[in-house]
Short mmCIF file of C-alpha atoms in Angstrom, two decimals:
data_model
loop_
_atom_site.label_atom_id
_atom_site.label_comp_id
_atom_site.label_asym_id
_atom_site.label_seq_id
_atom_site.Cartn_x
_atom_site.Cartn_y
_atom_site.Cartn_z
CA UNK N 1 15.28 -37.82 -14.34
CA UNK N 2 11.94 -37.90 -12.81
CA UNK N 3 9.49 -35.35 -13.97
CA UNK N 4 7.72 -32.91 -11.76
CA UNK N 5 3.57 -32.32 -12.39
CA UNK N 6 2.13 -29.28 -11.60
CA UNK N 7 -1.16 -28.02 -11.86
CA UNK N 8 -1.61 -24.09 -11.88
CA UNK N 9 -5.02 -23.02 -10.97
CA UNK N 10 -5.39 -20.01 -13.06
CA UNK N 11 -5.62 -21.98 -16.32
CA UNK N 12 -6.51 -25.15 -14.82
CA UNK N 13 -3.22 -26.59 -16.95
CA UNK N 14 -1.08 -29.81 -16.40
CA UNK N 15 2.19 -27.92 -16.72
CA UNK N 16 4.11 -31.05 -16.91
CA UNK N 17 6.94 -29.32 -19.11
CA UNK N 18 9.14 -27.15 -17.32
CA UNK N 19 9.19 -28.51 -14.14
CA UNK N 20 11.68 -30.95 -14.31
CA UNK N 21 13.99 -30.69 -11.21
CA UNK N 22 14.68 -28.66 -8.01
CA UNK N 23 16.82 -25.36 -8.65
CA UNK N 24 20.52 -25.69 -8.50
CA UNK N 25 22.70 -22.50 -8.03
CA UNK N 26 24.20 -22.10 -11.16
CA UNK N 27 27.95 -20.56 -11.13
CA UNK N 28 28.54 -17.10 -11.97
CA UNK N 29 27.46 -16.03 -15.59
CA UNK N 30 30.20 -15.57 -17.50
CA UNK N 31 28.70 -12.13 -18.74
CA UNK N 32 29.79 -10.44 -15.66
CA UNK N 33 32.86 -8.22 -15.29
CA UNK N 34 36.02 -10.65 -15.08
CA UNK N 35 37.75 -10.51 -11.52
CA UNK N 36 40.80 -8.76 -12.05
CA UNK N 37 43.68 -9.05 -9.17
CA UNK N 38 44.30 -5.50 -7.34
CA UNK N 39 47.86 -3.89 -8.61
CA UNK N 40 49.44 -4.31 -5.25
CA UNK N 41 51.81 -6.47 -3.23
CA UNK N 42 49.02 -8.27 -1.30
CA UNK N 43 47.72 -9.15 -4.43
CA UNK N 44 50.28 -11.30 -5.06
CA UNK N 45 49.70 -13.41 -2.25
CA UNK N 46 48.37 -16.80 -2.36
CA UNK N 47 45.50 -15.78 0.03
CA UNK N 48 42.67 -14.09 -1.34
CA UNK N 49 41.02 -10.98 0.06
CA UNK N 50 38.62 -11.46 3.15
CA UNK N 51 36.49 -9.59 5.44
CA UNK N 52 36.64 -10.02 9.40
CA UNK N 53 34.93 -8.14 12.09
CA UNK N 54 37.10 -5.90 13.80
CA UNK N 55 37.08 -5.09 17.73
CA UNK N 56 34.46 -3.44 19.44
CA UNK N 57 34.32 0.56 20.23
CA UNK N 58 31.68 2.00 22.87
CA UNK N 59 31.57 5.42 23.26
CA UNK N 60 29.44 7.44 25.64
CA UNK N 61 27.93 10.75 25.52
CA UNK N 62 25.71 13.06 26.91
CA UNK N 63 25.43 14.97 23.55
CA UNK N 64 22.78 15.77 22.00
CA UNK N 65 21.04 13.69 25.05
CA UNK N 66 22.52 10.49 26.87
CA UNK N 67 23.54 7.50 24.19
CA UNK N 68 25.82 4.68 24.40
CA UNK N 69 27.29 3.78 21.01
CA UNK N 70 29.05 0.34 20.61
CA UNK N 71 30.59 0.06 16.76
CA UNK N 72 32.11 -2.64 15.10
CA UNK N 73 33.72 -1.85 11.69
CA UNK N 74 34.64 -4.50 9.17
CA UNK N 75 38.18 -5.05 8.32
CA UNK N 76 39.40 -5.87 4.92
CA UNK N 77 42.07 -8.11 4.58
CA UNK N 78 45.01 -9.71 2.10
CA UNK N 79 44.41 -6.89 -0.02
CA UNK N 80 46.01 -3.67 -0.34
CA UNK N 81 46.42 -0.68 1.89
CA UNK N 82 44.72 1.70 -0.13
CA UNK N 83 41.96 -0.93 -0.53
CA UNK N 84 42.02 -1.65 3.11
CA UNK N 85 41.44 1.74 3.60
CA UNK N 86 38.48 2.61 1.26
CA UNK N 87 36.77 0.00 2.69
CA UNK N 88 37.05 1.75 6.20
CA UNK N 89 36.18 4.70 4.99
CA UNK N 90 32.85 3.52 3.40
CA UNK N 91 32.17 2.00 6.44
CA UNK N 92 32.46 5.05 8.49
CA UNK N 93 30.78 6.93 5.93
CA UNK N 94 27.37 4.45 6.26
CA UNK N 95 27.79 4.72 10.49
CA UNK N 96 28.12 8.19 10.29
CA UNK N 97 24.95 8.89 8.15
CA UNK N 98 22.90 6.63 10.56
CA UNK N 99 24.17 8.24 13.40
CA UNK N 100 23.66 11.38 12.55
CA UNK N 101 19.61 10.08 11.99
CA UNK N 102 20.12 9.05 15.71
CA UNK N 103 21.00 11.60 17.03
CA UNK N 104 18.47 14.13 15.06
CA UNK N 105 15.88 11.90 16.91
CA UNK N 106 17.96 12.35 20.02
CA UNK N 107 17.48 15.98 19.95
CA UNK N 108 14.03 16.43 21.80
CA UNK N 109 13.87 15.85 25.65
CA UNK N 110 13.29 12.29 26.93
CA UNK N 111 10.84 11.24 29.54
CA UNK N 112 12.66 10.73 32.54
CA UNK N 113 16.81 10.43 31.83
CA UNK N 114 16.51 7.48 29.55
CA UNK N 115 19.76 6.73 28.13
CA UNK N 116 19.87 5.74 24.20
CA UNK N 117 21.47 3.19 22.64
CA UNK N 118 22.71 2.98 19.00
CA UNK N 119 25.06 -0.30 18.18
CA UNK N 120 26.22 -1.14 14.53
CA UNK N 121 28.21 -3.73 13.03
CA UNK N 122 28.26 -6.20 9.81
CA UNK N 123 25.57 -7.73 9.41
CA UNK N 124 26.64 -9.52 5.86
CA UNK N 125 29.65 -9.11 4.43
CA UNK N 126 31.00 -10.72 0.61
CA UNK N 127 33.77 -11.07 -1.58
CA UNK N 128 32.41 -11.75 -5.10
CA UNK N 129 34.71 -12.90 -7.70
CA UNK N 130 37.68 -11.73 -5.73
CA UNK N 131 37.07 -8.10 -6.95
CA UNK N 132 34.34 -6.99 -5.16
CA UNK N 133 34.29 -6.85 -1.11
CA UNK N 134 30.36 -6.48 -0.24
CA UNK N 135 29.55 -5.06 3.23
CA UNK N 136 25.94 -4.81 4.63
CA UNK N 137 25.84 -3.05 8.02
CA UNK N 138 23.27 -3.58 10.54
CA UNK N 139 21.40 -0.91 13.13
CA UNK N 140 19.66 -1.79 17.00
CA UNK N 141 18.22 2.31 17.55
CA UNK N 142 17.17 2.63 21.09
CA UNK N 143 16.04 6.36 21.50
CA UNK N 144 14.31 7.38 24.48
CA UNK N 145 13.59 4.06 25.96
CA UNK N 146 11.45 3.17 23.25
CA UNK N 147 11.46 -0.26 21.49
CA UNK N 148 14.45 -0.81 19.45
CA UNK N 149 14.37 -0.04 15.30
CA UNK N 150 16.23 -2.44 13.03
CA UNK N 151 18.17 -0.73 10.06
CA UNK N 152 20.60 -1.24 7.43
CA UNK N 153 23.04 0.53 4.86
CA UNK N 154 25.58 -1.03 2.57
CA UNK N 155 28.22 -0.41 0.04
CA UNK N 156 30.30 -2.55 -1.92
CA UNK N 157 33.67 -1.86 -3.29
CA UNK N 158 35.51 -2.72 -6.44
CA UNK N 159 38.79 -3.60 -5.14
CA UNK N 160 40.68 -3.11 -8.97
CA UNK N 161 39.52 1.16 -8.74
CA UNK N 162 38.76 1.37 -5.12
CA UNK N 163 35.35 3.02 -5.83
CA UNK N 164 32.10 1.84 -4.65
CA UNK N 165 29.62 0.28 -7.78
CA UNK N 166 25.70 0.62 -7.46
CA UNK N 167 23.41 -2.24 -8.02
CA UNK N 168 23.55 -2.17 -11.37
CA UNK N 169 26.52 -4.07 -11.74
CA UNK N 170 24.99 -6.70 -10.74
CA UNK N 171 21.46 -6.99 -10.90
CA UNK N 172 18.64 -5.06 -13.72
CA UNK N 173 16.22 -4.47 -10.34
CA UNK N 174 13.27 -3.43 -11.82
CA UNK N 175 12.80 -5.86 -14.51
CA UNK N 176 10.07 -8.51 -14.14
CA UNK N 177 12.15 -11.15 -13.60
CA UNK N 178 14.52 -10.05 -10.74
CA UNK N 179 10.95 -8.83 -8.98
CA UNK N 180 9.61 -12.55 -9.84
CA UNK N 181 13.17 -14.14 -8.28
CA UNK N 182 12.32 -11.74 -5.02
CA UNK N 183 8.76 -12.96 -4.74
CA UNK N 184 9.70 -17.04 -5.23
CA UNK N 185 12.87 -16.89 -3.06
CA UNK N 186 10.85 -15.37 -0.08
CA UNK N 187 8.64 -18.29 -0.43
CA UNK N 188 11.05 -20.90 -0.92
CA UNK N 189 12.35 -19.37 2.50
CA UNK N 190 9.39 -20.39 3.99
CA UNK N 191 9.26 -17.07 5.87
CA UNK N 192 5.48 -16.94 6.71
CA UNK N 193 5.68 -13.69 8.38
CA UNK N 194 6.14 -12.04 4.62
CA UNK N 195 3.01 -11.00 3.25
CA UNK N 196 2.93 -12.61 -1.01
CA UNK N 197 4.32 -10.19 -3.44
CA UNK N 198 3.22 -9.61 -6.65
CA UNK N 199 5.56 -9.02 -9.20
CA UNK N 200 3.24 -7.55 -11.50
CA UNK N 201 2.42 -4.17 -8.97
CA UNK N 202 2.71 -1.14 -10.12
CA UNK N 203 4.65 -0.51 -7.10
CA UNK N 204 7.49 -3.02 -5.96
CA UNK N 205 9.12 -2.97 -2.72
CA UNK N 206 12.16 -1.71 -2.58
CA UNK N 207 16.06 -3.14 -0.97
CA UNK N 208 17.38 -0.77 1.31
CA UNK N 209 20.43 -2.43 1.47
CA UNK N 210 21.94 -4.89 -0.78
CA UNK N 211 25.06 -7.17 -1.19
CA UNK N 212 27.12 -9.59 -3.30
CA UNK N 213 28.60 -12.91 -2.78
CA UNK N 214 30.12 -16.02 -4.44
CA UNK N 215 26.13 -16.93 -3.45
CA UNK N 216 24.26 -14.37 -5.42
CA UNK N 217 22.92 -11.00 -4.27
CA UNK N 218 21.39 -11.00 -1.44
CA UNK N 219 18.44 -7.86 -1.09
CA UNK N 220 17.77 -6.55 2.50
CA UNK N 221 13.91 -4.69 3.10
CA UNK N 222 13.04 -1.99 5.25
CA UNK N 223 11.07 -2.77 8.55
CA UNK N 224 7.44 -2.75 7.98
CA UNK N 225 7.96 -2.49 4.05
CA UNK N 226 7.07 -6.06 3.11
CA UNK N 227 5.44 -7.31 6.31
CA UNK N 228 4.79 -6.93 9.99
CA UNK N 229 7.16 -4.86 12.62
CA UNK N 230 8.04 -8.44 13.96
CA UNK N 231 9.59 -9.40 10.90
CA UNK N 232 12.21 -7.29 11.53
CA UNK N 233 14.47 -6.26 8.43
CA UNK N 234 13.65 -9.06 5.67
CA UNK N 235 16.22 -10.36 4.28
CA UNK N 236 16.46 -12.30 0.78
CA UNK N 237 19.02 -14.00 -1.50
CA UNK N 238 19.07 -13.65 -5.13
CA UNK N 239 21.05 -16.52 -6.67
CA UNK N 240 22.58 -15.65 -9.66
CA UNK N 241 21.45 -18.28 -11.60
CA UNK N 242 18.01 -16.40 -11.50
CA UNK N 243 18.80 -12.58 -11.77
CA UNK N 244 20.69 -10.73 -14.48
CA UNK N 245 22.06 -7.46 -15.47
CA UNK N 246 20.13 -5.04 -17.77
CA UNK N 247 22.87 -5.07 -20.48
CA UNK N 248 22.76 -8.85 -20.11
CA UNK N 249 18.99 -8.97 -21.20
CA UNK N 250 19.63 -6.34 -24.38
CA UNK N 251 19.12 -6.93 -27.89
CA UNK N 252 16.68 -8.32 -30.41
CA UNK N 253 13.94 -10.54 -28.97
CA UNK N 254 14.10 -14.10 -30.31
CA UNK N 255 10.27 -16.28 -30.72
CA UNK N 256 9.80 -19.83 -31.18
CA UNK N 257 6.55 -21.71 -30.78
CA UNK N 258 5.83 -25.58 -29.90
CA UNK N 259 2.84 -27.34 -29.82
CA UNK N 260 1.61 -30.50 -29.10
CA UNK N 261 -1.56 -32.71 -30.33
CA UNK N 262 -3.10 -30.24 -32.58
CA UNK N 263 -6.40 -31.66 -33.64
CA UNK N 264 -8.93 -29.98 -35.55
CA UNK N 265 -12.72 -30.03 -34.27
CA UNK N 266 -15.26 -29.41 -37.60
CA UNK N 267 -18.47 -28.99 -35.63
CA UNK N 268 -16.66 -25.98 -34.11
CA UNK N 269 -14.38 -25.05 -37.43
CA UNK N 270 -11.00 -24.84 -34.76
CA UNK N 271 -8.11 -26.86 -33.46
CA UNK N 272 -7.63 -27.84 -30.30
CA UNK N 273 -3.96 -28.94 -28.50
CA UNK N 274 -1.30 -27.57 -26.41
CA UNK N 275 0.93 -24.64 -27.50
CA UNK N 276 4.50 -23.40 -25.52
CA UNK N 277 5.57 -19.96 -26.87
CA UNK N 278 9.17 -18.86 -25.72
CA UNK N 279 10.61 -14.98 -26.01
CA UNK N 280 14.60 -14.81 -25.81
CA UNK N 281 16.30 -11.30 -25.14
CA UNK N 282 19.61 -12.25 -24.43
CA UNK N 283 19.61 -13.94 -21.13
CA UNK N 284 16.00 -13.10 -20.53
CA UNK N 285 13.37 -15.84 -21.46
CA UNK N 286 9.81 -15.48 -21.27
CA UNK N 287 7.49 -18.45 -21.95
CA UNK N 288 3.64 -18.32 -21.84
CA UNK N 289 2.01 -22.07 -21.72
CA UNK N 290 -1.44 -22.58 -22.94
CA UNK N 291 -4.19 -24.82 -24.09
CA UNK N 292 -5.76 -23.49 -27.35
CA UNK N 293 -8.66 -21.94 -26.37
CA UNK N 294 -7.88 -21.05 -22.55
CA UNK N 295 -6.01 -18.84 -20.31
CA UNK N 296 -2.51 -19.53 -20.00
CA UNK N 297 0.50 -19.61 -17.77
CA UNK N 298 3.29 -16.97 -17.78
CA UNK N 299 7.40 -17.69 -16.91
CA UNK N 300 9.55 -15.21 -16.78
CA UNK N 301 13.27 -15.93 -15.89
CA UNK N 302 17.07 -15.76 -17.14
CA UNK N 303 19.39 -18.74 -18.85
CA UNK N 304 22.78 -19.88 -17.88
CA UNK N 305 24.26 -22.06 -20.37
CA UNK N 306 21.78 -24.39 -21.62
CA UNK N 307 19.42 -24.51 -18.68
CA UNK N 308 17.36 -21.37 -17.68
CA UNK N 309 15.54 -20.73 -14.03
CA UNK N 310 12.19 -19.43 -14.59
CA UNK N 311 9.28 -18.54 -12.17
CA UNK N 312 5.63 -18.56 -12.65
CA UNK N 313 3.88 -15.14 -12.60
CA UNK N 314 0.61 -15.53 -9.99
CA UNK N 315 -0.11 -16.42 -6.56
CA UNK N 316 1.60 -20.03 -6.95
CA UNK N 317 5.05 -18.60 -7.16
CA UNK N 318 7.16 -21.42 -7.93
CA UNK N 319 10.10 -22.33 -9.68
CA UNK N 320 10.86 -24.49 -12.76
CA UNK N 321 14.59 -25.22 -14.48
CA UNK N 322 14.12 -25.41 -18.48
CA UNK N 323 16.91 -27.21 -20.86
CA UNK N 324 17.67 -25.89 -24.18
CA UNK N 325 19.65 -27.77 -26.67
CA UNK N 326 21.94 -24.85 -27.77
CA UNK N 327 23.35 -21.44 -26.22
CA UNK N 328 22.63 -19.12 -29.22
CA UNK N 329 20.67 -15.90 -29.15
CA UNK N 330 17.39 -18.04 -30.51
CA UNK N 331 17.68 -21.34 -28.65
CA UNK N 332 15.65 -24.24 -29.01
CA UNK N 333 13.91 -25.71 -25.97
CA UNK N 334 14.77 -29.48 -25.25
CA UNK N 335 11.52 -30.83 -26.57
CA UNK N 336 12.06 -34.03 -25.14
CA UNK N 337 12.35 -32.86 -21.88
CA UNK N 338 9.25 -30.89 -22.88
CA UNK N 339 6.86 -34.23 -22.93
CA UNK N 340 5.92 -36.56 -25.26
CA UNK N 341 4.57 -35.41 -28.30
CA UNK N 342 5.94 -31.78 -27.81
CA UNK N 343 8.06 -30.73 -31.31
CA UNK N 344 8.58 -26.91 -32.91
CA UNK N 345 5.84 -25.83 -34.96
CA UNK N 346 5.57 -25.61 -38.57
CA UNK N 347 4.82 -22.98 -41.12
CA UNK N 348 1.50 -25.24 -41.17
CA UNK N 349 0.73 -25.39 -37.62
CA UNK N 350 1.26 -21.22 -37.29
CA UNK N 351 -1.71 -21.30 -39.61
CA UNK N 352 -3.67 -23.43 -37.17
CA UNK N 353 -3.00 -21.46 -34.98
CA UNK N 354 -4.06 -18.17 -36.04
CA UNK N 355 -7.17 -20.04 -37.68
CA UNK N 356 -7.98 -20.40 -34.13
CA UNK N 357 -7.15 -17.30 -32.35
CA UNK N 358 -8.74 -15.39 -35.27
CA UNK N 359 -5.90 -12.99 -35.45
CA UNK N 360 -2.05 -12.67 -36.01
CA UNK N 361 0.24 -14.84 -34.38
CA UNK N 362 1.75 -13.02 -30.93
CA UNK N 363 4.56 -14.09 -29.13
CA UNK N 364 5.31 -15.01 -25.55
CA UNK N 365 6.04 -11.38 -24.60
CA UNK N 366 3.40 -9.80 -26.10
CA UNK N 367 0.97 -12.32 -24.11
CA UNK N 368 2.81 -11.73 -20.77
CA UNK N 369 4.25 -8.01 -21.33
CA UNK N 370 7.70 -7.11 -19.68
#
């Protein structure tokens, strides 16, 4: 397999390590809840549950001032009725809520006898793992004859209790690296009319609408939150290869440390050489890259299996797929995939080390936090 080079200019490294081939969307970890079939006739059916888009409704009114409304509701089915009718009633839950926004706005006189307009419908919709039916739906407000606003509300349902499940479930969303998988995603889009993110700011944007699919999560932004009014509502998917749960990146943190051509320089009394550091919590892995000596490079990302998707922290935000040789909860990097000359370091070469950096030896997540 053909190596990717990059070169990161904030420590002017070769990282020639990680980057070994383009992303692939990994299959759902196995961590997550396990789909369990409803208790119900439909269940039993070869087909498995579905969302459609049902038929149109446009209602008219003069109340509080002149609107049109045109809904469109979506419709659950080869599940059961109870299920069927939860998710209805979420749905008219989330168009009720918006329109009652509507029609607060509504409430002052118009010039002229403009006539409002308020349509909704599904914007995204998901079944994820046959459990869960995902539903994302989308607003056009036309108040006063003004330009229209784009909005969105969701909800997603576990089909085994009938009861809607927050984000959660799914996704840990204020940990570093579901803010890095936001940040590289939008740029692997190619959506120019986002402004960069940084994952490390003190204040992230927020989703104001999320769902789930076979896919990954997919994170819908406010209007204006993340970039110009022409942007519209920004929309991003998550794949789950590269986000995790918070109980999914629990427990004792797990450091190893490679290096490569350690060499020692007497006129200065210090080594010089390459050093890869790696923090493990779970499925979260940190790695911080660095020349002895210099700045380095921070990862942060989660592992599937034996491979792990990890993103570079700083303004390059790009993506790199890491192979470990083992899925324990202290696995050892592939150091042949690593480079040549790349092996785990020694009791000797920790010494080196710290005879260099004139301290204590730290690990990856105490040199890149989170």
């Amino acid at each position: 397999m053909k190596k990717i080079v990059s070169v990161f200019a904030s420590s002017a490294l070769v990282f020639a390590t990680l980057a070994l081939a383009p992303p692939a969307i990994a299959a759902p970890p196995a961590a997550r809840p396990q789909a369990t079939a409803p208790a119900s006739v439909a269940a039993a059916r070869a087909k498995s549950p579905g969302i459609a888009v049902g038929a149109k409704k446009t209602t008219r009114t003069n109340k509080p001032n002149k609107s049109i409304q045109t809904v469109k509701l979506p419709v659950l089915h080869y599940s059961s009725a109870k299920n069927r009718k939860n998710v209805a009633k979420y749905a008219n839950e989330a168009v009720a809520a918006e329109l009652k926004s509507f029609n607060a706005g509504r409430r002052g006189t118009c010039r002229g006898d403009a006539t409002a307009a308020f349509d909704a419908w599904p914007g995204r919709t998901g079944i994820y793992m046959g459990r869960y039916a995902s539903v994302t739906m989308s607003y056009s407000l036309r108040q006063c004859g003004a330009a229209a606003t784009s909005k969105a509300r969701s909800f997603t349902v576990d089909l085994k209790t009938g009861k809607k499940v927050s984000m959660s479930a799914f996704v840990s969303l204020n940990d570093i690296t579901t803010k890095m998988a936001v940040a590289n995603n939008f740029r692997a889009a190619k959506n120019t009319c986002i402004r960069q993110l940084d994952p490390a700011a003190s204040k992230f944007p927020q989703p104001v609408a999320w769902d789930v699919s076979t896919k990954g999560i997919r994170f819908h932004y406010g209007k204006r939150s993340i970039g110009p009014a022409a942007c519209g509502i920004p929309v991003v998917l998550l794949p789950w290869s590269e986000v995790g749960t918070a109980k999914e990146m629990q427990g004792a943190v797990k450091n190893r440390t490679y290096v490569n051509n350690l060499t020692f320089d007497k006129e200065y009394d210090t080594y010089w050489g390459s050093v890869i550091m790696t923090s493990v919590q779970g499925r979260k892995v940190t790695v911080f890259d660095s020349l002895l000596n210099s700045d380095g490079v921070c990862l942060h990302g989660v592992r599937s299996g034996k491979s792990a998707m990890l993103s570079q922290a700083g303004g390059n935000n790009t993506k790199f797929k890491a192979g470990m040789k083992d899925t324990s909860a202290n696995p050892r990097f592939d150091t042949d995939r690593l480079g040549q000359g790349w092996r785990e370091a020694t009791a000797s070469d920790i010494k080196k080390i710290k005879h260099t950096v004139g301290g204590s030896m730290f690990t990856a997540r105490q040199a890149c936090g989170s």
